[in-house]
Short mmCIF file of C-alpha atoms in Angstrom, two decimals:
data_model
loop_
_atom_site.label_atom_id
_atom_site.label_comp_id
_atom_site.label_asym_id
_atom_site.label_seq_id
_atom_site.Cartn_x
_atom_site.Cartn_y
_atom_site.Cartn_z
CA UNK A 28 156.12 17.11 98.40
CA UNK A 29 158.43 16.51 100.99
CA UNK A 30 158.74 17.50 104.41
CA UNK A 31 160.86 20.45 105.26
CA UNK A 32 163.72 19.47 107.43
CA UNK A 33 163.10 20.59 111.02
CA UNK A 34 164.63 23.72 111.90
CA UNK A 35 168.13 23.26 113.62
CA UNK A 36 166.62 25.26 116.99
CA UNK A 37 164.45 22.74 117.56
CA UNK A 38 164.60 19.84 119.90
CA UNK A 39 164.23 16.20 118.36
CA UNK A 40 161.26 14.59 119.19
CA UNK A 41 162.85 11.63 120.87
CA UNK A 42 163.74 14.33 123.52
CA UNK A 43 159.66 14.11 124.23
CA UNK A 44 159.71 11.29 126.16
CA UNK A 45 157.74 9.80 128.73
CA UNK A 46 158.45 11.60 131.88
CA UNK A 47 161.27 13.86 130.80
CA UNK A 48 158.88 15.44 127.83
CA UNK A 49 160.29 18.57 127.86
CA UNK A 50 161.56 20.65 125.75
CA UNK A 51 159.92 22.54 122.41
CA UNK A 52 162.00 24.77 119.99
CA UNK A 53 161.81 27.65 119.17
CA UNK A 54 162.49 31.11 120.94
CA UNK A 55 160.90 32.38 124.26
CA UNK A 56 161.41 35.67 126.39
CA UNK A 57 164.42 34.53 128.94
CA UNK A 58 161.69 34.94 132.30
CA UNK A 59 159.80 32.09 130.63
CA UNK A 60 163.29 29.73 130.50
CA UNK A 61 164.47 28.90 126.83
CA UNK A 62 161.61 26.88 124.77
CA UNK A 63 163.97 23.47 125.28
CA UNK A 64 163.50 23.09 129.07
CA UNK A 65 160.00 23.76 129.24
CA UNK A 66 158.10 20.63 130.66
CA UNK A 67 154.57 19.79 130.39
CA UNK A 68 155.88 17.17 133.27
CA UNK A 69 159.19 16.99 134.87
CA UNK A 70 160.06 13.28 136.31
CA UNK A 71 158.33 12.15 139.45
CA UNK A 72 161.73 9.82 139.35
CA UNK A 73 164.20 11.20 137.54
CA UNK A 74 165.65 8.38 134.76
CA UNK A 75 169.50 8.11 134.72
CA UNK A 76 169.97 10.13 131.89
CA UNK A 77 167.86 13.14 132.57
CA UNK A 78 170.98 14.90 133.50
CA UNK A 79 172.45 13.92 130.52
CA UNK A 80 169.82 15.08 128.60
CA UNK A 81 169.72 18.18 130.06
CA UNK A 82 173.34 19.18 129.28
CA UNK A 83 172.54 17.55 125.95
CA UNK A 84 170.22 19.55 124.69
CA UNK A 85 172.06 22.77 125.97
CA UNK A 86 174.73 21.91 124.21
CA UNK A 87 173.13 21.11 120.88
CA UNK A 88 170.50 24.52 121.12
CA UNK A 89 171.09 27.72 121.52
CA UNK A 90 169.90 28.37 124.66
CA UNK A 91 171.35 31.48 126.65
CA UNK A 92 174.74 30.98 128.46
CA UNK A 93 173.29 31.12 132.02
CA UNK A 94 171.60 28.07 131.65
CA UNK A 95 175.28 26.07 131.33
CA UNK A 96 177.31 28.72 131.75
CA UNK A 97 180.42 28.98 129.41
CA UNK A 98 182.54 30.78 132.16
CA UNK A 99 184.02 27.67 133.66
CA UNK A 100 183.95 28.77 137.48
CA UNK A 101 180.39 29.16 137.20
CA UNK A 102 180.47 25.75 135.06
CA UNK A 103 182.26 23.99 137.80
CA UNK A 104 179.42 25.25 140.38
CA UNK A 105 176.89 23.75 138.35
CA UNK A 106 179.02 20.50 137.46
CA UNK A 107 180.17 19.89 141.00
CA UNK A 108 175.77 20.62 141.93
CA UNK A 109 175.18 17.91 139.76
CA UNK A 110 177.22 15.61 140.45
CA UNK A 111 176.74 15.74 144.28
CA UNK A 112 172.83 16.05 144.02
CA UNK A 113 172.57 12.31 142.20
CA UNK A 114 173.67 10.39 145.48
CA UNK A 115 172.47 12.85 148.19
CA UNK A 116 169.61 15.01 147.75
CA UNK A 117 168.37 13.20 144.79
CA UNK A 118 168.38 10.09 146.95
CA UNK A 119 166.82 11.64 150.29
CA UNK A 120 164.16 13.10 148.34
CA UNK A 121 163.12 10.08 146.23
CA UNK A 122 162.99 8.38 149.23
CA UNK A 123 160.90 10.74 151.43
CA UNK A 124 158.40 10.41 149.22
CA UNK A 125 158.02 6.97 149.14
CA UNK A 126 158.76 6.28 152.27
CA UNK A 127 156.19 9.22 153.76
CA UNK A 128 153.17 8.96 151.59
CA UNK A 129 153.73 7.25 148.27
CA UNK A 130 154.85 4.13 147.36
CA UNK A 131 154.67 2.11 150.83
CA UNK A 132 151.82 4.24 152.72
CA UNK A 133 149.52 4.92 149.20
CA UNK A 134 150.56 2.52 146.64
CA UNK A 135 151.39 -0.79 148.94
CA UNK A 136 149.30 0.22 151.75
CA UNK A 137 151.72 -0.60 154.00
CA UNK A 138 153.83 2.34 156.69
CA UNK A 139 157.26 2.62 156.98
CA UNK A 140 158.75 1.96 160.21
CA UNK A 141 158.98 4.68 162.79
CA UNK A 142 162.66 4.70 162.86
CA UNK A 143 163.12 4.09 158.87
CA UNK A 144 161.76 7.36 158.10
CA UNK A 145 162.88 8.84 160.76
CA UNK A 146 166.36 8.59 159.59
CA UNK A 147 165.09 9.00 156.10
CA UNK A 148 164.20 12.47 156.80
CA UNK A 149 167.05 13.65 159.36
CA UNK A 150 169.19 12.86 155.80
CA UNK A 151 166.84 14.80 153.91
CA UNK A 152 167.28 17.93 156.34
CA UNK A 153 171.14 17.51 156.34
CA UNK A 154 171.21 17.71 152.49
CA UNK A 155 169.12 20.48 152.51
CA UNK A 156 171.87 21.98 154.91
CA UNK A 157 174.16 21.42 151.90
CA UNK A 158 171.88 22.82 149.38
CA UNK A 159 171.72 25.81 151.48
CA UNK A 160 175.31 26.35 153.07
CA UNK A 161 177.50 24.69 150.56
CA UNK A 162 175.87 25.78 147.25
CA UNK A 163 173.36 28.42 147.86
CA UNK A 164 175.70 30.06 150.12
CA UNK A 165 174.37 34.28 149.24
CA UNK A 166 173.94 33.71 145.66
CA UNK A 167 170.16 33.60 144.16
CA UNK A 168 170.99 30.82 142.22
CA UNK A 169 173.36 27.59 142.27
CA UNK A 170 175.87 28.83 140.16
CA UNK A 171 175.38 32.47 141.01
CA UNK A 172 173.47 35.57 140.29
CA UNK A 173 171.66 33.46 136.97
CA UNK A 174 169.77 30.39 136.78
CA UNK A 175 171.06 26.99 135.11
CA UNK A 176 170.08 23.42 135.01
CA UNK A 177 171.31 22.70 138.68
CA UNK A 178 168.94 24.71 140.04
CA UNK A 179 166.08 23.07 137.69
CA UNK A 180 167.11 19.55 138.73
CA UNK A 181 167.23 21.16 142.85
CA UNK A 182 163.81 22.33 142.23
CA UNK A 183 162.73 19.00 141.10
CA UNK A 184 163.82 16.92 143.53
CA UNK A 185 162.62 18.97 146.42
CA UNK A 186 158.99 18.92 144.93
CA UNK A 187 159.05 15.62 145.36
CA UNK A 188 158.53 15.58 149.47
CA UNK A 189 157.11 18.38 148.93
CA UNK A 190 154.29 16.28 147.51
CA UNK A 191 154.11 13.77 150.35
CA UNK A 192 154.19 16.49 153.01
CA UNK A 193 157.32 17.72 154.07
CA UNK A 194 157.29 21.25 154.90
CA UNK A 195 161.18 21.32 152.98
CA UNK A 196 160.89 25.17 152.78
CA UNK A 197 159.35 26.17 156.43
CA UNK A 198 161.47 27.85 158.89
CA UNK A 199 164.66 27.75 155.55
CA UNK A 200 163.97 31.30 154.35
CA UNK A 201 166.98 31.11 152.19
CA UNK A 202 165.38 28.13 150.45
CA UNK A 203 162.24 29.13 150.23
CA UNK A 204 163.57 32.67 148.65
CA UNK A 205 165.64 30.69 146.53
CA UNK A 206 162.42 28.74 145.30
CA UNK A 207 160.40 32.01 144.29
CA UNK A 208 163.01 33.17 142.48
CA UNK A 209 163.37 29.71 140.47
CA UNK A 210 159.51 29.62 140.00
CA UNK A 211 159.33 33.17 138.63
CA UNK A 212 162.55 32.69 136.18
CA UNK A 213 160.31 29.91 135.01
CA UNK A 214 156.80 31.47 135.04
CA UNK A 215 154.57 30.60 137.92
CA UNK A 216 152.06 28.49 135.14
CA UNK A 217 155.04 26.57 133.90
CA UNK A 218 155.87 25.91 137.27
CA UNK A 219 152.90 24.53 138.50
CA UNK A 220 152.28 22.48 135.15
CA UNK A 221 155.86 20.67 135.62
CA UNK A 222 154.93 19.56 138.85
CA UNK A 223 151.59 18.65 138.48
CA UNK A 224 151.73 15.29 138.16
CA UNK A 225 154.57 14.81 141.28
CA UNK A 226 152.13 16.65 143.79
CA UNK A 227 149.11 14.13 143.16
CA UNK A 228 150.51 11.18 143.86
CA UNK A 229 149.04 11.21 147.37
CA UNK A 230 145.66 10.47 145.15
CA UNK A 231 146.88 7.38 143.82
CA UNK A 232 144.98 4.10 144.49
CA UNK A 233 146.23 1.12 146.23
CA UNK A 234 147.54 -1.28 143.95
CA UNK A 235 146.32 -4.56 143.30
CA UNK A 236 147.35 -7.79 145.52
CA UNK A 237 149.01 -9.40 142.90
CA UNK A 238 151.35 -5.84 141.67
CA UNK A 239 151.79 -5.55 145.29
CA UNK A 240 153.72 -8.79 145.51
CA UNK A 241 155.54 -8.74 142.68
CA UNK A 242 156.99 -5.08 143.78
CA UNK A 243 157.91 -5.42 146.79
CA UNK A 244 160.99 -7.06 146.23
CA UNK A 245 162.21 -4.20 143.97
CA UNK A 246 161.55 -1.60 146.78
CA UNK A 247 162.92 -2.69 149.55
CA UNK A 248 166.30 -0.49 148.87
CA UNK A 249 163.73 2.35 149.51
CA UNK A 250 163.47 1.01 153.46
CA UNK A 251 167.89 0.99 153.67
#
């Protein structure tokens, strides 16, 4: 007998990908986030499209409104989030990491000049300026007094020098409010499983000689 078709709330499986498996159908209480943007692993390097899919699959579900909020001022806020974070915080994050205590340190064995990441993370502190002046502002979330995918893709990125050690949250109460109340709209264990993966990769080995060589050339727009 055939297979019954899959029910229309839930995600298709080629939305379980690799590092962006994410999201599961079905219905869940709204302090758990809706079934399609929970993540047994969210991207320790975010592909090009995980925005995409994001709005995607928001689009397509029937998820609640906060999450890409129909009102289109509170749209625009997480719109104009998203398409700043890509080439700023995204970036300075991404790079932190690497630059600090993954890629070149861990992975290569090799440190990062002095003055490389020393401008790497006096970027990384003015974005988080941004994060906390320009879209924060008073609001608990990005777009206001509700969560939405900005602040999931914020949270994500910062986790990521988080991970290598950048204390991204000390002395920025706002921030690090900001972060409780993302983690606890999420669950704590949903949280902690979603980032799992990002906050070991100080345990990686070095790589061998021969990977080494052949990556180097690909990384070196992690050192600009």
């Amino acid at each position: 007998m055939a297979s019954p078709p899959p029910s229309p709330s839930a995600p298709p499986a080629h939305c379980i990908k690799e590092e962006t498996e994410a999201q599961r159908g079905g219905a869940c209480p709204r302090s758990q986030g809706p079934a399609c943007f929970q993540a047994s692993s969210l991207p320790t390097q975010p592909p090009d499209g995980s925005v995409a899919i994001l709005l995607y699959l928001s689009r397509k579900y029937e998820v609640p409104d906060h999450w890409y909020p129909q009102d289109l001022q509170a749209r625009a806020r997480v719109d104009e989030y998203l398409a700043w974070q890509h080439t700023a915080l995204r970036s300075s994050c991404t790079r932190a990491m690497w630059q600090k205590q993954m890629m070149f340190p861990v992975f290569l064995g090799e440190q990062v000049p002095p003055e490389t990441l020393a401008s790497t993370l006096a970027e990384l502190d003015r974005c988080l300026q941004l994060l906390e002046d320009k879209f924060l502002k008073d609001q608990d979330f990005v777009a206001g007094p509700h969560i939405s995918v900005a602040d999931l893709v914020a949270i994500t990125e910062l986790m990521h020098p988080v991970s290598a050690g950048c204390q991204v949250f000390k002395s920025r109460p706002k921030l690090a409010a900001w972060r409780q109340r993302v983690e606890a709209e999420v669950g704590k264990d949903l949280f902690q499983e979603a980032h799992a993966a990002v906050m070991k990769v100080k345990d990686l080995p070095p790589a061998d000689p021969a990977i080494k060589e052949k990556l180097k050339p690909s990384v070196q727009g992690l050192l600009q």
